[in-house]
Short mmCIF file of C-alpha atoms in Angstrom, two decimals:
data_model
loop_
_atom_site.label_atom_id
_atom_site.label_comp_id
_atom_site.label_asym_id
_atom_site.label_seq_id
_atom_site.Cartn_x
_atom_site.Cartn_y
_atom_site.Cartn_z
CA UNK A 79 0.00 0.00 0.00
CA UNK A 80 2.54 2.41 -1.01
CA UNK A 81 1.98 6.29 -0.92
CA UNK A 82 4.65 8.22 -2.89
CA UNK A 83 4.82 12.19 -3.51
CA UNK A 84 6.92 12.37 -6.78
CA UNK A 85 7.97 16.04 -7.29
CA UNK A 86 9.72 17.30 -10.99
CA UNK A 87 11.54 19.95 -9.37
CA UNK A 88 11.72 21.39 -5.45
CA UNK A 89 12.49 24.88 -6.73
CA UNK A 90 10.22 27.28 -9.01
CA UNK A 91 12.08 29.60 -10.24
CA UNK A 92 11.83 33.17 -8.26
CA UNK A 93 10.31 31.16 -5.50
CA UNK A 94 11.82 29.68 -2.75
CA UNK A 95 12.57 25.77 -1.68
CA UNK A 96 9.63 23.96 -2.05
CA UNK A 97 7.22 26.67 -1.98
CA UNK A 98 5.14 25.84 -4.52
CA UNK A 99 4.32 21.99 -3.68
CA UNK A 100 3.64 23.15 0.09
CA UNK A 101 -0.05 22.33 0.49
CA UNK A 102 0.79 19.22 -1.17
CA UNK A 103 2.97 18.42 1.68
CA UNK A 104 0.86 20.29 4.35
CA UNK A 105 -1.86 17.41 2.60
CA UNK A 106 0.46 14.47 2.36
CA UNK A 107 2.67 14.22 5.42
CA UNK A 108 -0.69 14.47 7.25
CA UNK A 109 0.20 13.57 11.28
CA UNK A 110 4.11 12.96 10.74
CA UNK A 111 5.86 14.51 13.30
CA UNK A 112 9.44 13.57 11.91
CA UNK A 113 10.68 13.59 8.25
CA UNK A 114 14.03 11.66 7.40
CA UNK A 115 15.99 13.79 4.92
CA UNK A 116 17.74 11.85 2.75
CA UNK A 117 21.08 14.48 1.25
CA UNK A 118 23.11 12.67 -0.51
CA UNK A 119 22.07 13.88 -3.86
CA UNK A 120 24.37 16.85 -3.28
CA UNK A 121 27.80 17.43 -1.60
CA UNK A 122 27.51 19.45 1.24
CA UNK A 123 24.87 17.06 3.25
CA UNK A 124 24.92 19.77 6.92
CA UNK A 125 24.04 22.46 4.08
CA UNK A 126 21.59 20.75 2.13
CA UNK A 127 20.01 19.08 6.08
CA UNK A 128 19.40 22.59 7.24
CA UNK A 129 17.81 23.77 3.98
CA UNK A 130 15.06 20.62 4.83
CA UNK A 131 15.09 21.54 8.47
CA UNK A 132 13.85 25.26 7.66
CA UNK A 133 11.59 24.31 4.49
CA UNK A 134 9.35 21.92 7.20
CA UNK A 135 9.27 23.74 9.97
CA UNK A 136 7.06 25.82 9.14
CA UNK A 137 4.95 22.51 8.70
CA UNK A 138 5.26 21.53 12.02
CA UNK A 139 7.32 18.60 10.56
CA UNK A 140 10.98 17.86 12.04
CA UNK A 141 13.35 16.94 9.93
CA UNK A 142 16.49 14.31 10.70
CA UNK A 143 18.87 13.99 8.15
CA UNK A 144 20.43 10.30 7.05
CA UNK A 145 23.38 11.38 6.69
CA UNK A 146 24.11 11.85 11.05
CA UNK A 147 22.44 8.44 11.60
CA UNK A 148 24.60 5.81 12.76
CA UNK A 149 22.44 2.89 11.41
CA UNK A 150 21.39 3.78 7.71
CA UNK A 151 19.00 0.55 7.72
CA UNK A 152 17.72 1.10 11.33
CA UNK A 153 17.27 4.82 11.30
CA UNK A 154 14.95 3.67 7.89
CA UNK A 155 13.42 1.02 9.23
CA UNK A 156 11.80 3.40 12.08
CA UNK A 157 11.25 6.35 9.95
CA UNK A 158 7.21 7.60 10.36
CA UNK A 159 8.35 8.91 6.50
CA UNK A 160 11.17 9.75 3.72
CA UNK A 161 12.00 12.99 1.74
CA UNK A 162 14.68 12.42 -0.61
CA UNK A 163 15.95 15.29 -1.91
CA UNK A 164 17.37 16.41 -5.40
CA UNK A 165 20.89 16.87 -6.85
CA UNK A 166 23.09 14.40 -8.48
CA UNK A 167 20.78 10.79 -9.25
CA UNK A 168 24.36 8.89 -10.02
CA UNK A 169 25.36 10.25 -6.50
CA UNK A 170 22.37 9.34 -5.04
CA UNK A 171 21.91 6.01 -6.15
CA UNK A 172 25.51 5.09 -5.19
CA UNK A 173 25.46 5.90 -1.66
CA UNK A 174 21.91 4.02 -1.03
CA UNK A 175 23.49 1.22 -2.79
CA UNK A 176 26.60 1.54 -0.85
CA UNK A 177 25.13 2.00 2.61
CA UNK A 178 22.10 -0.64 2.14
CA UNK A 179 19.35 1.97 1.99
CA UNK A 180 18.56 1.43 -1.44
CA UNK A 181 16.44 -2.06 -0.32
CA UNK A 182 15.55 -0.82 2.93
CA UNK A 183 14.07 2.54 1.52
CA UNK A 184 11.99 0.19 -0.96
CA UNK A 185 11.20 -2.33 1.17
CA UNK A 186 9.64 0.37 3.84
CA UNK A 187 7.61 2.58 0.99
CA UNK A 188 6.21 -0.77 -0.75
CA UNK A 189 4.27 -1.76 2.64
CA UNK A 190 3.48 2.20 3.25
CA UNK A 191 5.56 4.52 4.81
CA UNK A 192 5.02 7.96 3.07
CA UNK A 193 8.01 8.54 0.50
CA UNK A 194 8.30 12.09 -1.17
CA UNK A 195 10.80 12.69 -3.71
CA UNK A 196 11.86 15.59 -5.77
CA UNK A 197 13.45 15.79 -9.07
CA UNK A 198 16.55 12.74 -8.17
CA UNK A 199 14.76 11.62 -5.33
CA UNK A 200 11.53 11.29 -8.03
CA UNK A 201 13.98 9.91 -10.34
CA UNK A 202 14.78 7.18 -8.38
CA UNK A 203 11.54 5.64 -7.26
CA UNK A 204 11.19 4.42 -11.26
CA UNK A 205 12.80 1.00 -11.60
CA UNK A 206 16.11 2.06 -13.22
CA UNK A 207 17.91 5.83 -13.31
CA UNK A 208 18.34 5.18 -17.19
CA UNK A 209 16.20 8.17 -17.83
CA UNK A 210 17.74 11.07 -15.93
CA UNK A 211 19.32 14.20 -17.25
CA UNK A 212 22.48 13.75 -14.63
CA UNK A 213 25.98 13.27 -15.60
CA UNK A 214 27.52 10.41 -14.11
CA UNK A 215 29.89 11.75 -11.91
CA UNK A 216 29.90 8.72 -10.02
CA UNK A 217 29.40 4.92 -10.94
CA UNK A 218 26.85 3.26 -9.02
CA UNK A 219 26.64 -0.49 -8.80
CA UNK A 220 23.95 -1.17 -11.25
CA UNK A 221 22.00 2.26 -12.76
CA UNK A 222 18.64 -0.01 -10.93
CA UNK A 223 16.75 1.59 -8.71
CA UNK A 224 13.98 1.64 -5.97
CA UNK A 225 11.38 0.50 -8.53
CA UNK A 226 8.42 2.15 -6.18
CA UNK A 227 6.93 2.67 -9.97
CA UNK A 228 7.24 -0.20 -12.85
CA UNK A 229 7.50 3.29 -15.34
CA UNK A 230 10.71 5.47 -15.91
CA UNK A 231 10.16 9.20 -14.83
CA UNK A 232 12.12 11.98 -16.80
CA UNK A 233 11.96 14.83 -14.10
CA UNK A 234 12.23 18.58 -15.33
CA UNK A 235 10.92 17.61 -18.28
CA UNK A 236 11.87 20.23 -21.13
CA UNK A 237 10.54 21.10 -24.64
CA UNK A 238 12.52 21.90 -27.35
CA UNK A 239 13.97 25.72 -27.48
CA UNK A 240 12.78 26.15 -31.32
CA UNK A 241 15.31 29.22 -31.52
CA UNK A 242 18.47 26.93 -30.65
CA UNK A 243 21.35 26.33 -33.13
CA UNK A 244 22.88 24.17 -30.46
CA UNK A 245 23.06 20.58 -32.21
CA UNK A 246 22.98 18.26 -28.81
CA UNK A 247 19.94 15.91 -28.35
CA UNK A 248 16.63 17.05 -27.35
CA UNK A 249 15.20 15.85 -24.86
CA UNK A 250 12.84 14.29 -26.58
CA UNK A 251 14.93 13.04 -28.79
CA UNK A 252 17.04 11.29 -25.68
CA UNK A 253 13.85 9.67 -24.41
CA UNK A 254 13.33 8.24 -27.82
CA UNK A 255 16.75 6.87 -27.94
CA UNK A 256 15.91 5.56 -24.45
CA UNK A 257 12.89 3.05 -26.23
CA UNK A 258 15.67 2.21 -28.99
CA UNK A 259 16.90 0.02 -26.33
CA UNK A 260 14.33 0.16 -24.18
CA UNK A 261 10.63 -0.49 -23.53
CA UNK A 262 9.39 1.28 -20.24
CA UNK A 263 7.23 3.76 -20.86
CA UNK A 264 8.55 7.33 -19.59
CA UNK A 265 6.92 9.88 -18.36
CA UNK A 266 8.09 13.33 -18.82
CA UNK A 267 7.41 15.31 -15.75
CA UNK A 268 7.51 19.14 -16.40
CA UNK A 269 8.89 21.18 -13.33
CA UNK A 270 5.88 22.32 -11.76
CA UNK A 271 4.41 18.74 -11.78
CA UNK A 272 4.18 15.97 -9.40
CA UNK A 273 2.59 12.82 -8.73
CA UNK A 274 0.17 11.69 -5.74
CA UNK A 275 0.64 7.89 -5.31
CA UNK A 276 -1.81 5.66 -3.09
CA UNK A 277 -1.56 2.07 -3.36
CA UNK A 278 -2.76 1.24 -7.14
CA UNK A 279 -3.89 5.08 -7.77
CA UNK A 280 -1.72 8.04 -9.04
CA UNK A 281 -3.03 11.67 -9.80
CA UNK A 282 -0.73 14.08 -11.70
CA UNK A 283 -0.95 17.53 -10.30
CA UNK A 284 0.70 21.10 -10.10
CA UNK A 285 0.57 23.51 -12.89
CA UNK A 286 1.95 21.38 -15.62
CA UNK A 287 1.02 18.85 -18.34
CA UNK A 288 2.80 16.08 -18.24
CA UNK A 289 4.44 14.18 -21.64
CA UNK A 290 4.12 10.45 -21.96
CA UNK A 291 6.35 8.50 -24.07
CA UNK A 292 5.08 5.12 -25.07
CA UNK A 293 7.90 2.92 -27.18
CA UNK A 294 6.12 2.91 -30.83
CA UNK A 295 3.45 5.42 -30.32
CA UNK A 296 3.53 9.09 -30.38
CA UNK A 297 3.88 11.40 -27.26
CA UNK A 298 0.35 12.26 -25.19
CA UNK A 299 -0.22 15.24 -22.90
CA UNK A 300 -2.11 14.77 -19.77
CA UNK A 301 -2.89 18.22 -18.07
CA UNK A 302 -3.41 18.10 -14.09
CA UNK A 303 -4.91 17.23 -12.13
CA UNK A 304 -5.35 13.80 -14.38
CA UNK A 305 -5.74 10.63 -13.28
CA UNK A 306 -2.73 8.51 -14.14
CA UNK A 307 -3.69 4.99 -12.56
CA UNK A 308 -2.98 3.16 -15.78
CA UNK A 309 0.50 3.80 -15.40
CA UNK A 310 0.34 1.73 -12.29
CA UNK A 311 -0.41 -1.21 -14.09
CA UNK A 312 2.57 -3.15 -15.94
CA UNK A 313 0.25 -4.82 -18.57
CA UNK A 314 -1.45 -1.85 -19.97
CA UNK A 315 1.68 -0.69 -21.72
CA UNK A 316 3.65 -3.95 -22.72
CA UNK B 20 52.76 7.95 -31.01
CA UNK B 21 49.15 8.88 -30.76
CA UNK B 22 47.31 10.63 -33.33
CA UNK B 23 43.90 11.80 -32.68
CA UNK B 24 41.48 14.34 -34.29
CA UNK B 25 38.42 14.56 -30.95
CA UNK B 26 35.99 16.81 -32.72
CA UNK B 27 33.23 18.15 -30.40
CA UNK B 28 30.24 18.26 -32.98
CA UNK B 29 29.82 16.69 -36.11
CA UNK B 30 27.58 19.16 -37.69
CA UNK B 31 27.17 23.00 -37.22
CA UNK B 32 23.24 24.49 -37.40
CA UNK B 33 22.65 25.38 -40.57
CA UNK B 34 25.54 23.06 -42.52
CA UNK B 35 25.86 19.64 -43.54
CA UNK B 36 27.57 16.64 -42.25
CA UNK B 37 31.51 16.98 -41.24
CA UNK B 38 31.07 20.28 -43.50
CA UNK B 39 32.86 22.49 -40.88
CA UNK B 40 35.96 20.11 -40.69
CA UNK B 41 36.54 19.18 -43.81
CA UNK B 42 39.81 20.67 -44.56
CA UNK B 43 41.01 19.47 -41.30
CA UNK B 44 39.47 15.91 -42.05
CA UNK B 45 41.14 16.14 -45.45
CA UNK B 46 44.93 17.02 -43.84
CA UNK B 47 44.65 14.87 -41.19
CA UNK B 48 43.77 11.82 -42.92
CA UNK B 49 46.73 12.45 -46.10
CA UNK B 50 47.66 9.20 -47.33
CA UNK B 51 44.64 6.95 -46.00
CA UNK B 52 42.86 5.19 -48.45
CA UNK B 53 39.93 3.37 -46.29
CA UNK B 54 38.84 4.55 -43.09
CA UNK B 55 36.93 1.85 -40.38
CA UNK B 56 34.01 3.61 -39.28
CA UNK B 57 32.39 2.69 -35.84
CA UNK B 58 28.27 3.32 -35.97
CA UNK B 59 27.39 1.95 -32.86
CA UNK B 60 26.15 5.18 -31.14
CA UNK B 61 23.05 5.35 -32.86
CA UNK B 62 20.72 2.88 -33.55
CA UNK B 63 20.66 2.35 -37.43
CA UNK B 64 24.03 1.52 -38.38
CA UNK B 65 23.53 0.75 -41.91
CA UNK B 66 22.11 4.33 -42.42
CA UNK B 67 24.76 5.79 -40.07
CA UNK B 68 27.48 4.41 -42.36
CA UNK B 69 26.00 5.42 -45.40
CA UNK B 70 26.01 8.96 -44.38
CA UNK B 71 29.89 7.89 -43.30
CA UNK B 72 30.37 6.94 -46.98
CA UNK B 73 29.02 9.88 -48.84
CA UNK B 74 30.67 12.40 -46.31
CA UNK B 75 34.29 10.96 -47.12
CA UNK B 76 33.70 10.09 -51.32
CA UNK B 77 34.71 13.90 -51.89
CA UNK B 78 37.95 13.35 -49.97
CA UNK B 79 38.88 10.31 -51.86
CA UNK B 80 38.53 8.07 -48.74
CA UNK B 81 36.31 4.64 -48.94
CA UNK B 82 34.99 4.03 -45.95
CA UNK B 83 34.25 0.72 -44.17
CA UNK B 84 31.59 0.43 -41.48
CA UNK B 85 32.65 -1.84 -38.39
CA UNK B 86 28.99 -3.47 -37.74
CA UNK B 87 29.42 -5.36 -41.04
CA UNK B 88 33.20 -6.46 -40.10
CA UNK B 89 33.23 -10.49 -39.50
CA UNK B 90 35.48 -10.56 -36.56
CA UNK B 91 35.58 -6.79 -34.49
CA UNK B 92 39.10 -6.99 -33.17
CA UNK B 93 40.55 -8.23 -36.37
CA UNK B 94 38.97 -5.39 -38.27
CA UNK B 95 40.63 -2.97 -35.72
CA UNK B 96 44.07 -4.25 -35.82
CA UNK B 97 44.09 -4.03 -39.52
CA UNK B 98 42.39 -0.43 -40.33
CA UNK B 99 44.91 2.55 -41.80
CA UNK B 100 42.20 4.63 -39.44
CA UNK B 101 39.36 5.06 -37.61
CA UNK B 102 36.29 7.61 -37.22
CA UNK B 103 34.12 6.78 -34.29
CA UNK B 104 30.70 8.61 -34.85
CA UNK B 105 28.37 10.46 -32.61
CA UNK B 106 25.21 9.76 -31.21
CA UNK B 107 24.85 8.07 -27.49
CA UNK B 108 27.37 7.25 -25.47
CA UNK B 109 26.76 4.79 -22.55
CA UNK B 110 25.64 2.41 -26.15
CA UNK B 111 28.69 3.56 -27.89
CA UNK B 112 30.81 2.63 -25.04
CA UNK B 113 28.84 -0.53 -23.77
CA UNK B 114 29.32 -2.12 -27.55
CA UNK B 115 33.17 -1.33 -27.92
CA UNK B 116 33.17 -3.47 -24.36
CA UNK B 117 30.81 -6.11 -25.23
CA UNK B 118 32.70 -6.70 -28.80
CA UNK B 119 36.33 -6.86 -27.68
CA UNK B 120 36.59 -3.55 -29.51
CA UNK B 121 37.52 -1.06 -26.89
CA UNK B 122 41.09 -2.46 -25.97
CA UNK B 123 42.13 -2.72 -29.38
CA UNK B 124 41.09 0.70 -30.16
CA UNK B 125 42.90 1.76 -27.76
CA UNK B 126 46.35 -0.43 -28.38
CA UNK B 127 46.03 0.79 -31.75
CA UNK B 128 45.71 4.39 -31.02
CA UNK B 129 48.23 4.24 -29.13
CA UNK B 130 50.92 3.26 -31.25
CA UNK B 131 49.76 5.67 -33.82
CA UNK B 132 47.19 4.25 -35.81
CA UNK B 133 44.92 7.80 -37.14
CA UNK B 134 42.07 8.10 -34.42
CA UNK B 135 39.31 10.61 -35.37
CA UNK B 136 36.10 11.06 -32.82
CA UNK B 137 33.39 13.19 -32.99
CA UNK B 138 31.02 13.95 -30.17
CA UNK B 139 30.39 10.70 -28.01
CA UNK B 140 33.27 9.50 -30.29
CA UNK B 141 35.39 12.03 -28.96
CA UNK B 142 33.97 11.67 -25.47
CA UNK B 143 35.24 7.89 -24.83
CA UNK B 144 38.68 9.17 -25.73
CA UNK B 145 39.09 10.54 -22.13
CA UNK B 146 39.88 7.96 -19.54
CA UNK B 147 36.25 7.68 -18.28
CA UNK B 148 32.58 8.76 -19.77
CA UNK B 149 32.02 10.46 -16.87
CA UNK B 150 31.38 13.65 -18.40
CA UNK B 151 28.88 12.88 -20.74
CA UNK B 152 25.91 14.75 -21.60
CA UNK B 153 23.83 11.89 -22.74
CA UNK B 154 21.22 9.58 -21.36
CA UNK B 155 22.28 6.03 -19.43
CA UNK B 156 20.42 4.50 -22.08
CA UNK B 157 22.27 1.70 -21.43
CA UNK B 158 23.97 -0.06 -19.06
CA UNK B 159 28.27 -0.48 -19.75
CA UNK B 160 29.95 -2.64 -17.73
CA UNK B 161 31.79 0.18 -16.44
CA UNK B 162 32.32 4.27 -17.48
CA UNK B 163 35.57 3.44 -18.12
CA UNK B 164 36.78 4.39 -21.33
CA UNK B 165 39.56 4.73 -24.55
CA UNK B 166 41.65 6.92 -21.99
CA UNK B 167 43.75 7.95 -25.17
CA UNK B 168 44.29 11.22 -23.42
CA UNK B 169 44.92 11.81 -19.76
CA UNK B 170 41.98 14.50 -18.91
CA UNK B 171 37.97 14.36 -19.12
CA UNK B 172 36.55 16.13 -22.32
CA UNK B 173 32.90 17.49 -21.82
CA UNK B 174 31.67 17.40 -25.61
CA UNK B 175 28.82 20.41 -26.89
CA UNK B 176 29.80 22.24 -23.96
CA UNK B 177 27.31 25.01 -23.51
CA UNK B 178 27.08 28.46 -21.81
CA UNK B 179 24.81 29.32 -19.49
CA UNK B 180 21.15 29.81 -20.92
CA UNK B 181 20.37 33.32 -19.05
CA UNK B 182 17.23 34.40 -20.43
CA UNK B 183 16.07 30.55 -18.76
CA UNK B 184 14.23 29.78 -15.99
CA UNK B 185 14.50 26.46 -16.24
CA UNK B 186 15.71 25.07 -12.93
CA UNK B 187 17.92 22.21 -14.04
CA UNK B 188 21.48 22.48 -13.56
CA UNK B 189 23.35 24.10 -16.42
CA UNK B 190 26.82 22.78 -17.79
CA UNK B 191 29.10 24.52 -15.58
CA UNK B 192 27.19 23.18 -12.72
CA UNK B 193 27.24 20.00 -13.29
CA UNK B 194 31.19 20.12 -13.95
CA UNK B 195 31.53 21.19 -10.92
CA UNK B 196 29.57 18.08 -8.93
CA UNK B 197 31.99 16.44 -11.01
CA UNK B 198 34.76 17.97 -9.43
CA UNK B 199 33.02 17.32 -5.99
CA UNK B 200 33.90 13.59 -6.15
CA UNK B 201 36.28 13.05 -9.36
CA UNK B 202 39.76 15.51 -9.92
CA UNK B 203 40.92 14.67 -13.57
CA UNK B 204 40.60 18.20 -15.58
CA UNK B 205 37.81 18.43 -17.79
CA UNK B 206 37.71 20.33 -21.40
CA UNK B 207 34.67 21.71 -22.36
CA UNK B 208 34.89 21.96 -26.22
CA UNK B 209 32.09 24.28 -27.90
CA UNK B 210 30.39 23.30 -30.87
CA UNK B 211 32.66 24.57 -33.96
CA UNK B 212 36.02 23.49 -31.86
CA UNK B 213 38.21 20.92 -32.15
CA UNK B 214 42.02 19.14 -30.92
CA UNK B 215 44.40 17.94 -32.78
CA UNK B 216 47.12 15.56 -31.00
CA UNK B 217 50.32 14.18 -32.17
CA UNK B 218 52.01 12.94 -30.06
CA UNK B 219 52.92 15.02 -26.91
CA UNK B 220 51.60 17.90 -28.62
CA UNK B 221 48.12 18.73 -28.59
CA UNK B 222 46.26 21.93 -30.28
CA UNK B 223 42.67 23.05 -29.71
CA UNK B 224 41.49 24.60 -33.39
CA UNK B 225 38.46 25.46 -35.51
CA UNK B 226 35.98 28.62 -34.29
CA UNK B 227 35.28 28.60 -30.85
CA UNK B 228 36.88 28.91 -27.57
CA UNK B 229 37.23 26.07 -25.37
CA UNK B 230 36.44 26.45 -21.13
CA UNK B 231 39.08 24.28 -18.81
CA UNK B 232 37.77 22.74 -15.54
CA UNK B 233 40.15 22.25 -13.30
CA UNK B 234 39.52 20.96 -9.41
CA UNK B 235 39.74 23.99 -6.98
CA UNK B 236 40.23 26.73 -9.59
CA UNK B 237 38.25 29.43 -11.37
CA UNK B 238 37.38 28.10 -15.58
CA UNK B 239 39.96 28.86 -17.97
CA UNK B 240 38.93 30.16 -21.59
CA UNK B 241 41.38 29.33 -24.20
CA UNK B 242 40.56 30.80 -28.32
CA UNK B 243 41.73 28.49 -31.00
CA UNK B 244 44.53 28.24 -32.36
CA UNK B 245 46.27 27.74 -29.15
CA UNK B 246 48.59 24.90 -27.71
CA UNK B 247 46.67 22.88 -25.00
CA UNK B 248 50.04 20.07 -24.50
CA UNK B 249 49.99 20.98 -21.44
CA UNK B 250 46.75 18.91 -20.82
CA UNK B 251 48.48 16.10 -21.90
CA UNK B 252 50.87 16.14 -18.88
CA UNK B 253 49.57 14.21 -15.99
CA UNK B 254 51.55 15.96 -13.64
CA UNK B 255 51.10 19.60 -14.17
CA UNK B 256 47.39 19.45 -13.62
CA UNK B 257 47.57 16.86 -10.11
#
């Protein structure tokens, strides 16, 4: 009975850290009293804790961060719920692979503790990170992931800038590279949009359509709030 | 006696294939007669090679594609040359491991076989893909790569976007969370810039300036023609 909030982005730009998905969270972390911050997406994890620390406090929510526990597995095995936050999804992966969070972290959201993500902490609950826009500064393991999702997630989503002469890959055109060798359907979450997961139901919401990329078909927009539940469902798409 | 030509871009907005290196293509390549072309970072190889073909008719050099070659390492250790195409680079890099392909390459590089890359073909010539732009597509057995030079080369390097308000990390960024866990120097070549090495000696050419990264320092811009040995030298950049 899991129950995921899967957030494109934590920043809008000109507004401040998490600002615009707050009522989401106000909604979602309903009767938590203490967050675990997961940091490790970045470098600086004291930095990046005390950023989480002052974003929920206004909440009422306190926030401990992973990276001062001195179990990993224990300190997520008690945790009333998990906010992993964004940065670097080769990063991340790594050290939850390293530190055996990875299976603990999907082990604890499968059977219900509340799991938010944003942008590589989104990224991540999809069953591989073979869709994120990250370079990979480090090597994990294996690029699998937490698999909270049986679809790939493309977080800040971006359209093609029609007045660029720059000759790199759009993204679109990366995601469709993706189903040469792949065939998971992706979605393309735009920042602004995020997903509301309870048990076998998912809403998209925010202020953003979303883009789904289906391996032979062409791309469909779903404007929010739209009810994604399909997505859920591994033989829908195969 | 290495001899590479690591081109960042294989075709400028508004021009045709190779078009903006041709004369260096042409110099660089005196004296070959058939050049072993490596298609594997895009999907259709038969149409990748054919645009191979018709780009190097006008210089007088037949081309032969590896994905029709009988026996991979063979083909290698026989070629007057290679070109290594553009296109994605964790499939690139994952089929010149799979095929046996990637150590021969690089033995035959080495000892001065003609080595010319362009864009994810250029990319694998640094010791690691770690500073790829493009998607984990796929899954290498590890981002180690060609290392034909000592230092990371970041391909299509762009500026800054500043009109955007996209909130995804831009270039520079995410060479620096590169330098937060890795220290090997990283070149950002522009679109429109190239480096020629022979040897010891290594010159960045064609029309744009490169940007160096280098741990714990401030970028360094460098305008073509200029004389980047330096980068060649383990030591002067540890």
């Amino acid at each position: 009975m899991r129950r995921l909030l899967l957030i494109s982005n934590s920043t809008m730009h000109g507004r401040s850290y998490l600002d615009h998905v707050r009522d989401e969270l106000q909604s979602f972390l309903t009767g938590v009293g203490e967050l675990l911050f997961v940091p490790w997406a970045l470098a600086d994890h004291d930095a990046y804790a005390a950023k989480a620390i002052s974003a929920f406090a206004p909440l009422g929510i306190r926030v401990r961060s992973l990276h001062t526990a001195p179990d990993v597995p224990a300190a997520i095995q008690s945790a009333e719920a998990v906010f992993v936050g964004g940065g670097n999804t080769f990063r991340l992966l790594h050290r939850l692979q390293q530190s055996g969070a990875a299976p603990a972290l999907t082990a604890r959201a499968m059977s219900g503790m509340r799991y938010v993500g944003s942008s590589a902490g989104t990224g991540i609950a999809a069953p591989t990170i073979r869709t994120t826009n990250d370079m990979p500064i480090v090597e994990p393991q294996s690029l699998a992931s937490l698999a909270l999702v049986p679809f790939q997630i493309n977080a800040h989503y971006l359209d093609p800038d029609l007045h660029s002469t720059h000759m790199g890959e759009t993204r679109e055109e990366r995601l469709r590279q993706f189903h040469e060798e792949n065939a998971a359907p992706v979605l393309g979450l735009r920042e602004g949009g995020w997903l509301v997961v309870d048990g076998s139901r998912m809403e998209l919401r925010g202020s953003q359509p979303a883009r789904l990329f289906v391996r032979g078909h062409a791309p469909t927009e779903y404007a929010p709030p739209f009810d994604l539940s399909f997505l859920l469902s591994k033989k829908e798409l195969r």
